[in-house]
Short mmCIF file of C-alpha atoms in Angstrom, two decimals:
data_model
loop_
_atom_site.label_atom_id
_atom_site.label_comp_id
_atom_site.label_asym_id
_atom_site.label_seq_id
_atom_site.Cartn_x
_atom_site.Cartn_y
_atom_site.Cartn_z
CA MET A 1 -22.87 4.25 -2.94
CA SER A 2 -20.05 1.85 -3.90
CA THR A 3 -16.43 3.00 -4.12
CA ALA A 4 -16.38 2.35 -7.87
CA SER A 5 -19.20 4.86 -8.43
CA TYR A 6 -17.11 7.86 -7.36
CA LEU A 7 -13.71 6.91 -8.75
CA PRO A 8 -12.50 9.30 -11.48
CA ASP A 9 -11.82 8.32 -15.09
CA ILE A 10 -8.18 7.16 -15.03
CA VAL A 11 -7.31 8.80 -18.37
CA GLU A 12 -8.91 12.13 -17.48
CA TYR A 13 -7.13 12.06 -14.11
CA ALA A 14 -3.75 11.36 -15.75
CA VAL A 15 -4.22 14.26 -18.18
CA SER A 16 -5.25 16.62 -15.35
CA ALA A 17 -2.18 15.50 -13.36
CA GLY A 18 0.05 16.71 -16.20
CA LEU A 19 1.26 13.37 -17.57
CA GLN A 20 2.41 13.57 -21.18
CA VAL A 21 -0.07 11.74 -23.41
CA ARG A 22 0.11 10.47 -26.98
CA SER A 23 -2.83 12.49 -28.26
CA ASN A 24 -3.84 10.11 -31.05
CA THR A 25 -4.57 7.40 -28.44
CA LEU A 26 -6.94 9.47 -26.28
CA ASN A 27 -10.05 7.86 -27.76
CA LYS A 28 -8.61 4.36 -27.95
CA GLU A 29 -9.13 1.51 -25.48
CA GLN A 30 -5.49 1.76 -24.41
CA THR A 31 -4.29 5.35 -23.95
CA GLU A 32 -0.51 5.82 -23.94
CA PHE A 33 1.43 8.13 -21.63
CA CYS A 34 5.04 8.81 -20.69
CA CYS A 35 5.69 6.90 -17.47
CA PRO A 36 6.50 9.22 -14.52
CA TRP A 37 8.28 6.41 -12.63
CA CYS A 38 10.88 5.29 -15.19
CA GLY A 39 13.27 8.05 -14.17
CA GLU A 40 16.40 8.22 -16.29
CA SER A 41 15.82 4.82 -17.90
CA LEU A 42 15.85 4.28 -21.66
CA SER A 43 12.08 4.70 -21.77
CA LYS A 44 12.09 8.27 -20.46
CA GLY A 45 10.05 10.44 -22.79
CA LYS A 46 8.55 7.42 -24.55
CA TYR A 47 4.92 6.35 -24.33
CA LYS A 48 5.30 3.11 -22.38
CA LEU A 49 2.59 3.69 -19.77
CA SER A 50 -0.74 2.22 -20.91
CA LEU A 51 -4.05 3.24 -19.26
CA ASN A 52 -7.34 1.43 -19.81
CA ARG A 53 -10.22 3.76 -18.93
CA LEU A 54 -12.88 1.02 -19.16
CA LYS A 55 -11.14 -1.22 -16.62
CA GLY A 56 -9.57 1.63 -14.64
CA VAL A 57 -6.11 0.05 -14.68
CA TYR A 58 -2.59 1.03 -15.74
CA LYS A 59 0.68 -0.69 -16.63
CA CYS A 60 4.12 0.47 -17.69
CA PHE A 61 5.78 -1.95 -20.09
CA THR A 62 9.24 -0.82 -19.02
CA CYS A 63 9.32 -0.46 -15.23
CA ALA A 64 6.32 -2.82 -14.69
CA GLU A 65 4.42 -0.42 -12.39
CA HIS A 66 0.77 -1.46 -12.53
CA GLY A 67 -2.51 -1.43 -10.62
CA GLY A 68 -5.91 0.22 -10.39
CA ILE A 69 -7.06 3.83 -10.32
CA LEU A 70 -6.62 4.24 -6.54
CA ASP A 71 -3.06 2.88 -6.68
CA PHE A 72 -2.42 5.25 -9.58
CA ILE A 73 -3.66 8.33 -7.70
CA GLN A 74 -1.77 7.28 -4.58
CA LYS A 75 1.53 7.00 -6.49
CA ILE A 76 1.01 10.27 -8.37
CA GLU A 77 -0.05 12.34 -5.35
CA ASN A 78 2.05 10.52 -2.74
CA ARG A 79 -0.86 10.55 -0.27
CA PRO A 80 -2.38 7.81 1.95
CA ARG A 81 -5.08 5.73 0.30
CA GLU A 82 -7.73 6.51 2.93
CA GLU A 83 -7.09 10.24 2.61
CA ILE A 84 -7.66 10.02 -1.15
CA LEU A 85 -10.82 7.96 -0.68
CA ASN A 86 -12.26 10.38 1.86
CA GLY A 87 -11.62 13.27 -0.51
CA LEU A 88 -13.47 11.46 -3.30
CA ARG A 89 -16.31 10.55 -0.94
CA GLN A 90 -16.79 14.14 0.21
CA LYS A 91 -16.64 15.36 -3.38
CA ASN A 92 -19.50 12.98 -4.20
CA GLY A 93 -21.63 13.91 -1.20
CA VAL A 94 -20.90 10.88 0.99
CA ASN A 95 -21.51 11.49 4.71
CA LEU A 96 -18.23 10.40 6.31
CA ALA A 97 -19.70 10.19 9.83
CA LYS A 98 -22.43 7.78 8.71
CA LEU A 99 -19.93 5.82 6.66
CA GLN A 100 -17.67 5.42 9.71
CA LYS A 101 -20.60 4.12 11.78
CA ARG A 102 -21.29 1.45 9.16
CA ARG A 103 -17.60 0.54 9.02
CA ASN A 104 -17.46 0.19 12.82
CA LYS A 105 -20.10 -2.55 12.62
CA LYS A 106 -18.04 -4.60 10.19
CA HIS A 107 -15.45 -7.27 10.97
CA PRO A 108 -11.95 -5.73 10.60
CA ALA A 109 -11.14 -8.26 7.86
CA GLU A 110 -13.94 -6.78 5.77
CA LEU A 111 -12.18 -3.41 5.84
CA LEU A 112 -8.92 -4.68 4.34
CA SER A 113 -8.24 -3.28 0.89
CA ALA A 114 -7.77 -5.43 -2.21
CA THR A 115 -4.05 -4.60 -2.07
CA GLN A 116 -3.76 -5.78 1.54
CA LEU A 117 -5.67 -8.98 0.81
CA LYS A 118 -3.40 -9.73 -2.13
CA LEU A 119 -0.33 -9.37 0.10
CA ILE A 120 -1.54 -12.27 2.26
CA GLY A 121 -2.80 -14.42 -0.62
CA PHE A 122 -6.52 -13.63 -0.57
CA LEU A 123 -8.34 -12.40 -3.66
CA ASP A 124 -11.61 -11.22 -2.09
CA ASN A 125 -12.64 -11.12 1.57
CA ARG A 126 -16.28 -10.62 0.62
CA THR A 127 -16.70 -13.97 -1.14
CA PRO A 128 -18.02 -15.84 1.96
CA GLN A 129 -20.80 -13.29 2.45
CA LYS A 130 -21.93 -13.67 -1.15
CA LYS A 131 -22.07 -17.46 -1.22
CA VAL A 132 -22.91 -18.52 2.33
CA ARG A 133 -25.54 -17.37 4.81
CA ASP A 134 -24.07 -19.20 7.79
CA LYS A 135 -22.92 -16.34 10.05
CA ASN A 136 -20.65 -18.61 12.10
CA TYR A 137 -18.87 -19.80 8.96
CA ILE A 138 -18.47 -16.23 7.71
CA LYS A 139 -17.02 -15.19 11.07
CA LYS A 140 -14.51 -18.06 10.99
CA ILE A 141 -13.37 -17.06 7.52
CA ASN A 142 -13.03 -13.42 8.54
CA ASP A 143 -11.19 -14.38 11.74
CA TRP A 144 -8.77 -16.45 9.65
CA ILE A 145 -8.16 -13.59 7.19
CA TRP A 146 -7.63 -11.11 10.03
CA ALA A 147 -5.21 -13.41 11.86
CA GLU A 148 -3.18 -13.86 8.66
CA TRP A 149 -3.05 -10.10 8.16
CA LEU A 150 -1.92 -9.40 11.73
CA GLN A 151 0.79 -12.05 11.47
CA TYR A 152 1.99 -10.60 8.16
CA LEU A 153 1.92 -7.08 9.59
CA ASP A 154 3.98 -8.13 12.63
CA SER A 155 6.65 -9.63 10.36
CA LYS A 156 6.82 -6.41 8.34
CA LYS A 157 7.07 -4.31 11.51
CA ARG A 158 9.92 -6.50 12.77
CA ASP A 159 11.81 -6.12 9.48
CA ALA A 160 11.18 -2.36 9.51
CA LEU A 161 12.44 -2.01 13.08
CA VAL A 162 15.62 -3.95 12.30
CA HIS A 163 16.19 -1.69 9.28
CA LEU A 164 15.60 1.44 11.38
CA ILE A 165 18.04 0.31 14.09
CA LEU A 166 20.77 -0.34 11.52
CA CYS A 167 20.12 3.02 9.86
CA ILE A 168 20.34 4.88 13.18
CA GLU A 169 23.57 3.11 14.12
CA ASN A 170 25.04 4.26 10.80
CA ASN A 171 23.83 7.87 11.20
CA GLN A 172 21.19 7.40 8.50
CA PHE A 173 18.05 8.19 10.48
CA GLN A 174 16.33 10.01 7.61
CA GLN A 175 16.85 7.04 5.28
CA GLY A 176 15.30 4.80 7.92
CA ILE A 177 12.23 7.05 8.15
CA GLU A 178 11.89 7.20 4.37
CA HIS A 179 11.99 3.40 4.23
CA LEU A 180 9.23 3.27 6.86
CA GLU A 181 7.09 5.74 4.94
CA ASN A 182 7.51 3.86 1.65
CA LEU A 183 6.70 0.54 3.31
CA SER A 184 3.61 2.09 4.90
CA LYS A 185 2.37 3.08 1.45
CA GLU A 186 2.98 -0.41 0.07
CA LEU A 187 1.03 -1.97 2.95
CA ASP A 188 -1.64 0.74 3.03
CA HIS A 189 -1.00 0.84 6.79
CA ASN A 190 0.96 3.45 8.78
CA LEU A 191 3.96 1.73 10.39
CA VAL A 192 5.89 4.87 11.34
CA ASP A 193 4.37 5.55 14.77
CA GLU A 194 4.31 1.88 15.83
CA VAL A 195 7.91 1.21 14.82
CA LEU A 196 9.26 4.43 16.36
CA GLU A 197 7.39 3.71 19.58
CA ALA A 198 8.85 0.20 19.67
CA TYR A 199 12.35 1.61 19.06
CA GLY A 200 12.01 3.89 22.09
CA SER A 201 10.36 1.33 24.36
CA GLY A 202 13.57 -0.16 25.77
CA ASN A 203 12.85 -3.34 27.74
CA GLN A 204 9.09 -2.79 27.44
CA SER A 205 8.94 -3.57 23.72
CA PRO A 206 5.73 -5.00 22.20
CA THR A 207 5.52 -8.74 21.56
CA TRP A 208 6.15 -8.40 17.83
CA ALA A 209 9.46 -6.59 18.50
CA GLU A 210 10.94 -9.18 20.89
CA GLY A 211 14.42 -10.30 19.81
CA VAL A 212 14.82 -7.54 17.22
CA ASN A 213 17.95 -6.12 18.87
CA ASN A 214 19.62 -9.53 18.64
CA ILE A 215 18.70 -9.77 14.97
CA SER A 216 20.11 -6.33 14.15
CA ARG A 217 23.29 -7.09 16.14
CA GLY A 218 23.73 -10.35 14.25
CA LEU A 219 23.27 -8.66 10.87
CA LYS A 220 25.76 -5.96 11.82
CA GLU A 221 28.34 -8.55 12.86
CA VAL A 222 27.88 -10.46 9.60
CA TYR A 223 28.33 -7.25 7.61
CA GLN A 224 31.46 -6.20 9.54
CA SER A 225 32.89 -9.70 9.14
CA SER A 226 32.37 -9.55 5.37
CA LEU A 227 34.30 -6.25 5.25
CA ARG A 228 37.29 -7.81 7.03
CA GLN A 229 37.54 -10.69 4.57
#
C-alpha cells in the first residue's frame, strides 16, 4: 500500500480541524479557508488559504505557507511527520513491524522524504530505480544523495549548536530549545538530542561540532563590538 492511498482528503481534514471555510467553495477545485498562520496580519479572518483536494496541496496567498497534505497536517497538529504517518498507517491496517523490516532493507537515501530531498536539491531519489537496472549505478546515486544529506545535516547541527550556545550565555535557554524544535520540524529530523549531547560533551565533541565554540565566541565579540560603536 503506497503512502498516497491512506492520506486523508485535505479539505475534509481542514474542516475537521476547525479551520474557517468559505462554504460556497467547498465543491470547487480550489477551496478557500482562513489561514491559521497569518496571525495578526491584514489577512486575518480573510479567505486567503487555498486548498486543492485533487492535488492534495495548499497555499496561502498572504504568508506564502504551502506544501502537501502531510506538511499541512504536521503544521496544524505540531507533531513529527513519522508519528503522523504511523497513525495513518495503523488506521488503514498497515502492519508497522512488517513495514519496518522492509524499510531496514532499503538504502537510507531511499527513506528520505520529499521535503528532505528538496532541501539538498534533489527532486526524487527513486528516479534511478525506475530508469536503470544497474544495481551498482543505483547504489552510487544513493550513496551520493546520502552523503549530500549528511553534509547538509552536519551544517544545520553546527548552526543550531552555535545558536544554542549564544542563547544559553544570554539566559535564553528556552528560546534556544524552541529554535531547535522548530528546525527539527523543518528538516523532518530530530536535532534536539544530538545538539544537546554535543553541547555537554566538552572536549569530546563530535566531528561536526569541532570549532563551534570559536564560532560562537567570534559572533559574540562582533555583536558586543557593534554595541560599543
